[in-house]
Coordinates of C-alpha atoms and ligand atoms in Angstrom, one line a residue:
X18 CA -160.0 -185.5 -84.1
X19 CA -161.0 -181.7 -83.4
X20 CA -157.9 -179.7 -82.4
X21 CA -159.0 -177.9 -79.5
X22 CA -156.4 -174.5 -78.1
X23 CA -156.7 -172.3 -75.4
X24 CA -158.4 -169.1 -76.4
X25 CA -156.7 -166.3 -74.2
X26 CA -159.5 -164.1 -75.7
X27 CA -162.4 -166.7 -73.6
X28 CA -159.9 -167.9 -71.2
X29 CA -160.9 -171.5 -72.3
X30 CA -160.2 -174.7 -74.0
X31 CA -162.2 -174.2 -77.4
X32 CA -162.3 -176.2 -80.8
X33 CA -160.2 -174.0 -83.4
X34 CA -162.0 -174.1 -87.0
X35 CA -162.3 -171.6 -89.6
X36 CA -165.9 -171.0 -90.4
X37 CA -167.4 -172.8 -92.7
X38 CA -167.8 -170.5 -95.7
X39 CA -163.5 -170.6 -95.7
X40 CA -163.6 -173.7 -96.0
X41 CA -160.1 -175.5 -94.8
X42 CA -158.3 -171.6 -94.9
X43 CA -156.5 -170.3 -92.0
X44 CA -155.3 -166.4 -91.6
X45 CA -153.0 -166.6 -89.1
X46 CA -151.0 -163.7 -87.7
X47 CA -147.6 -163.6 -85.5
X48 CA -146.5 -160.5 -84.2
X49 CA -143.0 -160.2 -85.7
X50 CA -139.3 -159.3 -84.2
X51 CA -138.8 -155.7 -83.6
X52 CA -135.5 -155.2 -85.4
X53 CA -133.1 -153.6 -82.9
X54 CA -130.9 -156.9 -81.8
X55 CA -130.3 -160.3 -82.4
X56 CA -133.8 -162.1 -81.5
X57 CA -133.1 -164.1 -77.8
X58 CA -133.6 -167.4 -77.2
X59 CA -137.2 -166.0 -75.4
X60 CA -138.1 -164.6 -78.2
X61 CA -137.5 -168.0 -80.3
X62 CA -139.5 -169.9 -78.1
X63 CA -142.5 -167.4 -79.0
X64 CA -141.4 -167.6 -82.9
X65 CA -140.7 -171.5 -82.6
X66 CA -144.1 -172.0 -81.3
X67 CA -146.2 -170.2 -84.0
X68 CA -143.9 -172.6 -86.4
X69 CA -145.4 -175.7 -84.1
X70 CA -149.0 -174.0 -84.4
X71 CA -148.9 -173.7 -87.9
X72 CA -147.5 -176.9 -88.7
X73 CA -150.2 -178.6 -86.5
X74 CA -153.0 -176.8 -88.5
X75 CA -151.4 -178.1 -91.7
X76 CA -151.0 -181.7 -90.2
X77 CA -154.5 -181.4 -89.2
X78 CA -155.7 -180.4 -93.2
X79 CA -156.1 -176.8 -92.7
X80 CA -154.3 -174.6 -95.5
X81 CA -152.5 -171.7 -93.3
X82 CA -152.0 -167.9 -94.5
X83 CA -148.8 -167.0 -92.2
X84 CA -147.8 -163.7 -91.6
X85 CA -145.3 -162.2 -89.7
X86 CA -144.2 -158.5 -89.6
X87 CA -141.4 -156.9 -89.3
X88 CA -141.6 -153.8 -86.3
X89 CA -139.1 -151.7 -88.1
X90 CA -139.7 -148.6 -86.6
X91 CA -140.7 -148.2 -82.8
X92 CA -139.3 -145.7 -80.1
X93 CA -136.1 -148.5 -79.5
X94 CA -135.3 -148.9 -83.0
X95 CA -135.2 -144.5 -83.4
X96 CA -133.3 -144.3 -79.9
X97 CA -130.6 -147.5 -81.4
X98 CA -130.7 -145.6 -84.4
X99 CA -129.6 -141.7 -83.4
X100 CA -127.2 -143.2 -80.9
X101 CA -125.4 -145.0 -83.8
X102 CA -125.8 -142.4 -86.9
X103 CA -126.7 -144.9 -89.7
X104 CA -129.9 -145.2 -91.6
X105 CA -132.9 -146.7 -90.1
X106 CA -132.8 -149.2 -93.4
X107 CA -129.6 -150.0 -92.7
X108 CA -129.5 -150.5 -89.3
X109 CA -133.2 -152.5 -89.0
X110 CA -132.0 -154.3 -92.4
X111 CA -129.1 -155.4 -90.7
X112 CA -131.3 -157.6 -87.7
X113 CA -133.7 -158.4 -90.5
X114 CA -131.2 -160.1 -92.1
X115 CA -130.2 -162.1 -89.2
X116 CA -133.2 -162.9 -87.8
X117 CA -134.4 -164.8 -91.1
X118 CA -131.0 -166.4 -90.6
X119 CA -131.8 -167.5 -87.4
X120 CA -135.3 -168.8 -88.6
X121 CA -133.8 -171.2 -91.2
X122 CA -131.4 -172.2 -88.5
X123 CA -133.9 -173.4 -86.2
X124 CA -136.2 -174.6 -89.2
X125 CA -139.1 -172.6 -88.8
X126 CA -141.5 -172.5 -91.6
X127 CA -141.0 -169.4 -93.8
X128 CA -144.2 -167.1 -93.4
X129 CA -146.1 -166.5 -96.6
X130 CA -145.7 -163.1 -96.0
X131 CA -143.6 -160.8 -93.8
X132 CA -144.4 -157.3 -93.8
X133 CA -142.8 -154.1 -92.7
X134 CA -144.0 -151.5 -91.2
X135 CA -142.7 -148.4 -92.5
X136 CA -143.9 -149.9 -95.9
X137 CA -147.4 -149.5 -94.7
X138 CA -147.9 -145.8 -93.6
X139 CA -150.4 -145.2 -96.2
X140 CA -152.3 -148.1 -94.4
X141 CA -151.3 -146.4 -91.0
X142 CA -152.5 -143.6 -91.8
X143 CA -155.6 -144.6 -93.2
X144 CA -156.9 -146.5 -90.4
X145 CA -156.4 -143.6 -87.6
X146 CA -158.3 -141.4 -89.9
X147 CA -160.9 -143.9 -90.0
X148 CA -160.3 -143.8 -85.8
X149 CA -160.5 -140.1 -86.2
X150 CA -163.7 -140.0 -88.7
X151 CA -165.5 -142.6 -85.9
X152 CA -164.5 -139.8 -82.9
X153 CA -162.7 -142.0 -81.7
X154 CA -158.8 -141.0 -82.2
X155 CA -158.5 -137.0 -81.8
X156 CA -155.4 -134.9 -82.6
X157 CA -153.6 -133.6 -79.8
X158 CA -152.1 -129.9 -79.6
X159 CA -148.4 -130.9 -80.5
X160 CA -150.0 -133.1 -84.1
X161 CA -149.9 -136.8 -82.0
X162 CA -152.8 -138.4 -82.4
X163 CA -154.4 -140.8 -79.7
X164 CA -157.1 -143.3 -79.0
X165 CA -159.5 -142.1 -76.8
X166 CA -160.5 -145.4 -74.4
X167 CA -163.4 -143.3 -73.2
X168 CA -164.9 -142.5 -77.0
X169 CA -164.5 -146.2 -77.6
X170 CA -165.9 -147.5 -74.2
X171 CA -168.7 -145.2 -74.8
X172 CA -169.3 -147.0 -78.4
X173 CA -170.1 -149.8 -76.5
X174 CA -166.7 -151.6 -77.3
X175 CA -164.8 -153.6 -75.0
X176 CA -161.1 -152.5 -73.6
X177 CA -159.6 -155.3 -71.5
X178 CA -160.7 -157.9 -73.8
X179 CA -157.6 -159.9 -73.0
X180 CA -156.7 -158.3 -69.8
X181 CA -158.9 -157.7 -66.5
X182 CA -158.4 -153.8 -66.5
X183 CA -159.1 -151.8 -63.3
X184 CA -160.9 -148.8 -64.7
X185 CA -160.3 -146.6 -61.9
X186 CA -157.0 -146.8 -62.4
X187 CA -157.5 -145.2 -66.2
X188 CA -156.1 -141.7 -65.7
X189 CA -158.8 -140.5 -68.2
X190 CA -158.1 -137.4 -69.7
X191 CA -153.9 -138.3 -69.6
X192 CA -152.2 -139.8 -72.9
X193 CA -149.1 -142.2 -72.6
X194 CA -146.5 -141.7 -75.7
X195 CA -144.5 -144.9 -75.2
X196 CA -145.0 -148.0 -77.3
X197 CA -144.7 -150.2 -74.5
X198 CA -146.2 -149.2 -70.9
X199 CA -147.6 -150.9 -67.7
X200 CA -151.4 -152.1 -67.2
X201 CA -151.3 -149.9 -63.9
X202 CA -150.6 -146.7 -66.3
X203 CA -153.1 -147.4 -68.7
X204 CA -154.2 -143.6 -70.6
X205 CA -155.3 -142.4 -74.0
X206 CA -152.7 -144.4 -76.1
X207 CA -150.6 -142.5 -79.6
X208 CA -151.3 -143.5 -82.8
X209 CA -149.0 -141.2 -84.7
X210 CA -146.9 -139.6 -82.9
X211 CA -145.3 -136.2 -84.1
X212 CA -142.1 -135.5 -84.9
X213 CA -139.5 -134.5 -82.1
X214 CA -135.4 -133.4 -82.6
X215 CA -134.6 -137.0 -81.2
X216 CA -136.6 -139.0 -84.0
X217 CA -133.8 -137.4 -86.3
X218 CA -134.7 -138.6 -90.0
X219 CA -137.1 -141.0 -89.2
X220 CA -140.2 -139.2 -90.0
X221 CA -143.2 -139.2 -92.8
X222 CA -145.5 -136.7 -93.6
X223 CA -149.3 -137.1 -92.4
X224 CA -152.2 -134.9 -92.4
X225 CA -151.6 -134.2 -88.9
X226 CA -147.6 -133.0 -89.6
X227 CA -144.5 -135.1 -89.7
X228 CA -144.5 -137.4 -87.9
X229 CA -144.4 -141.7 -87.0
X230 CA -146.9 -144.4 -86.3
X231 CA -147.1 -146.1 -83.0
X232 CA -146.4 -149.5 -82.4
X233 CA -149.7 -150.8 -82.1
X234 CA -151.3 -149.0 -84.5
X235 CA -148.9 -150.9 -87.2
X236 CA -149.7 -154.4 -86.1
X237 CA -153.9 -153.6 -87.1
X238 CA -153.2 -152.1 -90.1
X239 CA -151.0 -155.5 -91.4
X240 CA -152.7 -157.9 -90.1
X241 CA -156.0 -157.0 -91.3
X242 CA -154.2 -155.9 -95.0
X243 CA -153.3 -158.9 -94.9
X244 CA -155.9 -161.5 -94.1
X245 CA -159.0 -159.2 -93.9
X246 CA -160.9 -157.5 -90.8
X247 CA -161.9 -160.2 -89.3
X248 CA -159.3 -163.4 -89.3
X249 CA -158.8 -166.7 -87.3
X250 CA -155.3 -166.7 -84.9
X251 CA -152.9 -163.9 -83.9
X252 CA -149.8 -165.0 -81.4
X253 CA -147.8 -163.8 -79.9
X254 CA -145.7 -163.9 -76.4
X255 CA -147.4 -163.2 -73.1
X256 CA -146.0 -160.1 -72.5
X257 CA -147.9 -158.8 -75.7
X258 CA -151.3 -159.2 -73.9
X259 CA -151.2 -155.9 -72.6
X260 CA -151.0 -153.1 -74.0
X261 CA -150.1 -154.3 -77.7
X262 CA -152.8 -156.8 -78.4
X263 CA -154.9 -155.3 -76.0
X264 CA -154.8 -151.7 -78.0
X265 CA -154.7 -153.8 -81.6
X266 CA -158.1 -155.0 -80.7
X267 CA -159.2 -151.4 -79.6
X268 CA -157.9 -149.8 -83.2
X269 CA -159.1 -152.5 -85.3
X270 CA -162.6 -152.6 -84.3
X271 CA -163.5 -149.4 -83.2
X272 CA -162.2 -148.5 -86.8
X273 CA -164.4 -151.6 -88.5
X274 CA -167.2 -152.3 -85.9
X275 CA -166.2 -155.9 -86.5
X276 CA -164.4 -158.7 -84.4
X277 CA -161.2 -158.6 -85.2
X278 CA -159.5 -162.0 -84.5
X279 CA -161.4 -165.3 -83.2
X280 CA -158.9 -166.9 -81.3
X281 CA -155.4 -165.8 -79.3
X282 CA -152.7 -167.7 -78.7
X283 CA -149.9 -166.7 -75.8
X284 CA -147.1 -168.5 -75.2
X285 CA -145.3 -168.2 -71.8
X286 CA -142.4 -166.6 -71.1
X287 CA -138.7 -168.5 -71.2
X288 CA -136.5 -168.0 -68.0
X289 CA -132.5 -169.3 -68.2
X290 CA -131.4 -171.2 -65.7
X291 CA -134.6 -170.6 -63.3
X292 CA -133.9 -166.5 -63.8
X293 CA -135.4 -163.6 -66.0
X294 CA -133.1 -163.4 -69.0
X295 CA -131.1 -160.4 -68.6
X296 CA -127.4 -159.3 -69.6
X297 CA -126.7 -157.8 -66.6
X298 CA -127.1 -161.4 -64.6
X299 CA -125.0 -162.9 -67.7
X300 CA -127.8 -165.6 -68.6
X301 CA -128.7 -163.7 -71.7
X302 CA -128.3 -165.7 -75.1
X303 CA -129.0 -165.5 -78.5
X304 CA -129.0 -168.0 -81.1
X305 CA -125.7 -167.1 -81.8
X306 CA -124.6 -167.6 -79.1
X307 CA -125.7 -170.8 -77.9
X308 CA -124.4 -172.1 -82.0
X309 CA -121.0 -170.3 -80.7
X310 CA -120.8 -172.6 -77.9
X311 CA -120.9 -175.9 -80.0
X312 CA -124.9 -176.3 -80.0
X313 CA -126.8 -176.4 -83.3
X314 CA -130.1 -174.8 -84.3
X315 CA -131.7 -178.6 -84.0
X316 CA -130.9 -179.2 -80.7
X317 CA -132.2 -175.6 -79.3
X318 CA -135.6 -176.1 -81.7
X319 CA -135.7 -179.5 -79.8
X320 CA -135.7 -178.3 -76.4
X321 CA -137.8 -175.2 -77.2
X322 CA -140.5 -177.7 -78.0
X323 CA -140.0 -179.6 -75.3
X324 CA -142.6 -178.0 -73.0
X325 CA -145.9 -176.9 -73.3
X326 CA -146.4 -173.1 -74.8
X327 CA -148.5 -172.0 -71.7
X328 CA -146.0 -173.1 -69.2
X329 CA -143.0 -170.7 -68.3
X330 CA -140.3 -172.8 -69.7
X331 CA -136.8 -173.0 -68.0
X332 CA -134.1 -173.0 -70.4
X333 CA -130.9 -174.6 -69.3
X334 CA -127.5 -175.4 -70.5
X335 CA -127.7 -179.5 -69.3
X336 CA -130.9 -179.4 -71.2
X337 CA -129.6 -178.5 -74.3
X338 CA -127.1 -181.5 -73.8
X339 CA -130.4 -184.0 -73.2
X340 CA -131.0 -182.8 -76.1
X341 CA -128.3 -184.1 -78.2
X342 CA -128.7 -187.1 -76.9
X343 CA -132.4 -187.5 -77.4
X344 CA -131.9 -186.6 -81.1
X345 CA -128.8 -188.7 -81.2
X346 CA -131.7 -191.9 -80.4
X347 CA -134.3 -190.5 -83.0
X348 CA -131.5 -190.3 -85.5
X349 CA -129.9 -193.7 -85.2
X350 CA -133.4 -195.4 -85.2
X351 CA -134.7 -194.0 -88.6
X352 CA -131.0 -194.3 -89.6
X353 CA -131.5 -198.1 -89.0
X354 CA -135.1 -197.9 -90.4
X355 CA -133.8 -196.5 -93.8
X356 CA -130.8 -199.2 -93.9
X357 CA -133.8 -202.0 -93.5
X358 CA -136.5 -200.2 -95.8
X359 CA -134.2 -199.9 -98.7
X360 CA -135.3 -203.4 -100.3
X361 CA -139.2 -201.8 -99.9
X362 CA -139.7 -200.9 -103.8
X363 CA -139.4 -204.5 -104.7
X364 CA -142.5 -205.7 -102.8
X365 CA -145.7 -206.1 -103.9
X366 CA -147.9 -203.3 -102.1
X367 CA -150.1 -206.0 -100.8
X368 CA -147.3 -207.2 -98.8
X369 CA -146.5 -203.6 -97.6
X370 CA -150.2 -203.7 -96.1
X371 CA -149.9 -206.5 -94.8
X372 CA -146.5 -205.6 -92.6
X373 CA -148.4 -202.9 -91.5
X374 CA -150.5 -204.7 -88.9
X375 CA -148.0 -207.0 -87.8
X376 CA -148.2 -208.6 -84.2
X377 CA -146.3 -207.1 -81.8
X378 CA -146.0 -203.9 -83.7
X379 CA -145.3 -200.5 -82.5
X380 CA -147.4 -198.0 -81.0
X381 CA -149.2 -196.5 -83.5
X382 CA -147.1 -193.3 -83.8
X383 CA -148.9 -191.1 -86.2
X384 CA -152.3 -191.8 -84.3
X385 CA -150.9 -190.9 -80.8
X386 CA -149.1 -188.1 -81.9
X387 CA -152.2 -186.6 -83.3
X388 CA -154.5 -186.9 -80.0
X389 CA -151.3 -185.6 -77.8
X390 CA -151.4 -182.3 -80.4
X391 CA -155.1 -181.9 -80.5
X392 CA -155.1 -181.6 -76.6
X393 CA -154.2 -178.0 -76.9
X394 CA -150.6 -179.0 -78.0
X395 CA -149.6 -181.5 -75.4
X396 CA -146.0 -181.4 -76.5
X397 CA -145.0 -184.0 -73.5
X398 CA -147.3 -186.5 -75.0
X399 CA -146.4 -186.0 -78.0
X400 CA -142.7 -186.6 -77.6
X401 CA -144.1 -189.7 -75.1
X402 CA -145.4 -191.1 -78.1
X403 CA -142.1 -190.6 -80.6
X404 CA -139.9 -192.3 -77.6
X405 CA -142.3 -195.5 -77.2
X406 CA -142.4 -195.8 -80.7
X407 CA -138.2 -195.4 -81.0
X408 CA -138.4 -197.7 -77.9
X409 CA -140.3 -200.2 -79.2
X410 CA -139.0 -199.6 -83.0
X411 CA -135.6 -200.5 -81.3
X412 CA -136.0 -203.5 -79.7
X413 CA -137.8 -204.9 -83.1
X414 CA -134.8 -203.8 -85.1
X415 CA -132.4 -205.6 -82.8
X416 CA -134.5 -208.5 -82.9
X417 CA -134.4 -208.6 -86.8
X418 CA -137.9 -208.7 -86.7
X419 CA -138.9 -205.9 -88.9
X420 CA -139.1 -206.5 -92.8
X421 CA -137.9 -203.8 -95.2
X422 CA -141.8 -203.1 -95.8
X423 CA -142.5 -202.7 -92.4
X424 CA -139.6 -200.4 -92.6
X425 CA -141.0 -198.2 -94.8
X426 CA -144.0 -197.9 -93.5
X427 CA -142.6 -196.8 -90.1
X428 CA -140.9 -194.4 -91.9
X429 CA -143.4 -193.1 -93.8
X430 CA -145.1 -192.2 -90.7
X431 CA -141.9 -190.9 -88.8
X432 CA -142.2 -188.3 -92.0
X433 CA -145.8 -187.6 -91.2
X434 CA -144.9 -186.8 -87.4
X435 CA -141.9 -185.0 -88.1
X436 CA -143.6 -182.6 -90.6
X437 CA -144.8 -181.1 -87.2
X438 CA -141.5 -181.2 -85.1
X439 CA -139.2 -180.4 -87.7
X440 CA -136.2 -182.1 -85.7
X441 CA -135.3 -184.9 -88.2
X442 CA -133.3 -183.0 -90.5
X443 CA -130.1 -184.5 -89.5
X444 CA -131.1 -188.1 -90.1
X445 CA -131.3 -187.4 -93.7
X446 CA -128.6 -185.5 -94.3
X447 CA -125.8 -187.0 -92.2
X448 CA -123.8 -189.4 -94.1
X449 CA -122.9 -192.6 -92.2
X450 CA -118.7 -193.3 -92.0
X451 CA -119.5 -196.4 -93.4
X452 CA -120.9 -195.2 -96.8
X453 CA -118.3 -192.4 -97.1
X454 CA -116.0 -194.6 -96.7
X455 CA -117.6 -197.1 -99.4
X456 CA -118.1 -193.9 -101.6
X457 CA -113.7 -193.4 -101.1
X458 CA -113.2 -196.9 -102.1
X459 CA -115.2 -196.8 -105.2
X460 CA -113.5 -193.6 -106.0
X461 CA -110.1 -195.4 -105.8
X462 CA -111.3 -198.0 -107.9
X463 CA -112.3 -195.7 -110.6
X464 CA -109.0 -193.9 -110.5
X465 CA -107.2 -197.4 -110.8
X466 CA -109.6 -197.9 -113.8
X467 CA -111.4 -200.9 -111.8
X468 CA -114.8 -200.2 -113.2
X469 CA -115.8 -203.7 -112.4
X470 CA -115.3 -202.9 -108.8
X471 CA -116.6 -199.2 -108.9
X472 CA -119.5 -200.7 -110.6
X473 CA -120.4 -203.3 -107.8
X474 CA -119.5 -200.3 -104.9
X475 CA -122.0 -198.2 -106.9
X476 CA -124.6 -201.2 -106.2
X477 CA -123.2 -202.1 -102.9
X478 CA -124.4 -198.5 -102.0
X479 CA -127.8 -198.6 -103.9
X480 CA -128.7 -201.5 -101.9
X481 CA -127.9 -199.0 -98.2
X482 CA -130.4 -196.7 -100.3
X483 CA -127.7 -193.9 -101.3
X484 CA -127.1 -192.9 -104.9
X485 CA -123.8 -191.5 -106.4
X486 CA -124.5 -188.7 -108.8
X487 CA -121.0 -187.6 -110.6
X488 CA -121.0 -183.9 -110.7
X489 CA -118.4 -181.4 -112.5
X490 CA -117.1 -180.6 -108.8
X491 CA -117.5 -184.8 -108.1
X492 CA -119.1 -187.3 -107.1
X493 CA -122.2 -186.5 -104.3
X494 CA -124.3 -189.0 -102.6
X495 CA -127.7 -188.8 -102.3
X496 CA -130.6 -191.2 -100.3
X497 CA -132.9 -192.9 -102.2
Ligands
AMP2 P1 -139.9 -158.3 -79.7 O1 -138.8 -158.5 -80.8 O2 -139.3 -157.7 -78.4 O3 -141.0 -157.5 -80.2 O4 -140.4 -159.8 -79.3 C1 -140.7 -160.7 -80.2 C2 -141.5 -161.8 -79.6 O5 -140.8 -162.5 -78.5 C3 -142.8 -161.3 -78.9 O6 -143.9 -162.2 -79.3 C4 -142.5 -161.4 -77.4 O7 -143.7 -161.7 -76.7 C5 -141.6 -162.6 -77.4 N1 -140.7 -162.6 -76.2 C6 -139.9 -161.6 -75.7 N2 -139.3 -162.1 -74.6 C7 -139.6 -163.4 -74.4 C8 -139.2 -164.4 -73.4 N3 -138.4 -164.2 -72.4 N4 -139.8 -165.6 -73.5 C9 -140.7 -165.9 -74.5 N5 -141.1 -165.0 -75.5 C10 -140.5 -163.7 -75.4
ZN3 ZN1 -148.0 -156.9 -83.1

């Protein structure tokens, strides 16, 4: 089935495939944290949903290029920075640190590759004199540089690509410094800007003087190192629309003449508790703090995913409880479903077929989930179709209707579906009281040198599908 996303670039519903001549490869780019705090939970929804998008191109066959950079130096960081008198390395390596804590936490995907930016100044650098060489990026008197929107308008290029842009609102002529500004204040943008007293140390030399890249500028010169001037997704939150991606597109093809990415993908903003996040109304979290409080990164990945990445998504405290107790059903039905399909390698795989197709079987979970995700992610479908089939899965279990190969087979596709929501962690690792406590009893057995016992507990256990592997620091149990 074609996976069809919303292209903020055409403003529609389009099929997303790579051309042809890539055959199955994907270059997809996420715009990374900029490392100044602890990421919030709005800014996990954003990073939790390029994990969903690029686990649904893998589910879907494609073979993904991931990258995500690392903003390590913007005009927050330097401020952050002078205000607290440590290295930039040291204070950006600090959030770095964290936020690929965070990630694991919430079982995002590692990307294959995570740039920085002040590891890419040559890059930088390279590009705005290739901006500069085109007329389109000139040198102002104090050794910024900026992008003329006028030069490149007048290439015929498109500005406002991504954005309906009121051009007689550009104050031609005026430049804006800041990395981040308003669509209403839209000017000449920098590109390098030079160095001032309140940059401190964070400077490198240029042919223009010391100096610093922009922000946008360093987001076009990754992303096309990394997958080439032309590429197939970049992400990001909505707030990035304008001016960061906006200017990205500007840089990167006035400086190649080329289209730069095929398709966008922005995913709405996160409010808590119905408000803008902010400290000052005390409905500001970050991972942290929401694991602080007795949640775990599973049940916030859970409910980040719970509504569809183009709708502003309300994040609530009582939702992160639903969530427990949604996992809480997932995990004791393909806790029941391993219990059953333990006795699965003994039957012939003609039987497995067979078990299948049963009457009365579930809803065909894999096939369901599939159509839900190629309808531009349709998370609530999606989930609809996990819950029948726990529903439904459920009621046969209770029943005692479902063999130990139809067992494995619904696992095998509970596997295939959770490969996309990464939420079932828990179900394999959690160890059941009952098989600790079978795991104690064989250890006392063994102490009271009862080997005939210990040996039948070690079976007893084999049959639940758990292994005992004795290790120098003891025993550990493992699922089959
Ligand atoms: P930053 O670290 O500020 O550069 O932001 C990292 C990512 O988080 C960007 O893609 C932002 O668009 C996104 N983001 C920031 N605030 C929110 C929010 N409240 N909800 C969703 N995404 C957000
Ligand atoms: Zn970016």
């Amino acid at each position: 089935m074609a996976l069809k996303l919303f292209n903020t670039l055409t403003r529609s519903l389009q099929e997303f495939a790579p051309p042809a001549a890539n055959a199955n490869k994907v270059g997809m780019y996420c715009c990374g944290p900029t490392v100044y705090d602890y990421a919030h939970i709005g800014n996990w929804r954003t990073f939790v949903f390029a994990d969903l998008v690029r686990r649904t191109l893998e589910f879907s066959g494609l073979e993904v290029r991931h990258v995500m950079n690392i903003t390590d130096v913007e005009d927050k960081i330097i401020k952050r920075v002078q205000e607290q008198t440590v290295s930039l390395r040291e204070f950006t390596g600090r959030f770095e640190t964290a936020f690929f804590a965070d990630m694991q936490t919430l079982n995002c995907l590692p990307p294959h590759q995570t740039p920085r930016a002040t590891e890419h100044i040559p890059e930088i650098i390279a590009l705005i004199e290739k901006l500069i060489a085109r007329g389109i990026a000139y040198r102002a008197g104090d050794g910024s540089v900026y992008f003329s929107i006028e030069k490149y308008r007048g290439c015929g290029c498109t500005y406002g690509q991504l954005q309906k842009l009121n051009f007689d609102e550009l104050r031609v002529g005026e430049r804006v410094a800041a990395d981040d500004y308003d669509k209403e204040s839209f000017a000449d943008f920098a590109l390098w800007k030079a160095r001032v007293p309140a940059d401190g140390e964070v400077f490198w030399p240029s042919p223009w003087g010391e100096g610093r890249p922009g922000w946008h500028i360093e987001c076009s010169a990754m992303s096309m190192k990394a997958l080439g001037e032309t590429f197939d997704l970049h992400l990001g939150g909505e707030d990035l629309k304008f001016p960061h991606h906006e200017d990205e597109i500007a840089q990167s093809e006035g400086a190649t003449g080329k289209p730069f990415v095929r398709h966008w993908l922005h995913a709405a903003h996160l409010l808590v508790e119905g408000k803008k996040m902010s400290k000052s109304l005390g409905n500001y979290f970050t991972l942290r703090d929401l694991l602080e409080n007795g949640f775990t990164g599973r049940e916030v990945r859970f409910l980040l995913l719970k509504a569809h990445y183009r709708e502003t998504f309300n994040f609530t405290l009582d939702g992160l409880h639903s969530a427990k107790a949604s996992l809480a059903r997932i995990d004791e039905c393909v806790g029941k479903l391993r219990e059953v399909g333990v006795q699965a390698a003994a039957c012939p795989s003609d039987m497995l077929k067979h078990e299948l197709q049963p009457a009365g079987a579930p809803p065909l979970l894999v096939a369901d989930f599939s159509t839900a995700l190629a309808d531009d992610l349709n998370v609530s479908a999606a989930w609809a179709a996990v819950f029948e089939w726990v529903l439904a899965t459920n009621k046969r279990l209770a029943e005692n209707t479902v063999t130990a190969a139809a067992a494995s087979a619904a696992l095998a596709d509970w596997e295939k579906v959770d490969a996309v929501l990464g939420v079932g962690a828990k179900a394999a690792a959690e160890i059941p009281a009952e098989i600790a406590a079978l795991l104690e009893a064989r250890q006392a057995a063994r102490q009271a040198k009862d080997f005939k016992q210990s040996d039948a507990i070690r079976d007893e256990l084999k049959a639940k599908a758990w292994v005992i592997e004795d290790t120098p620091k003891g025993p550990k149990l493992k699922r089959i």
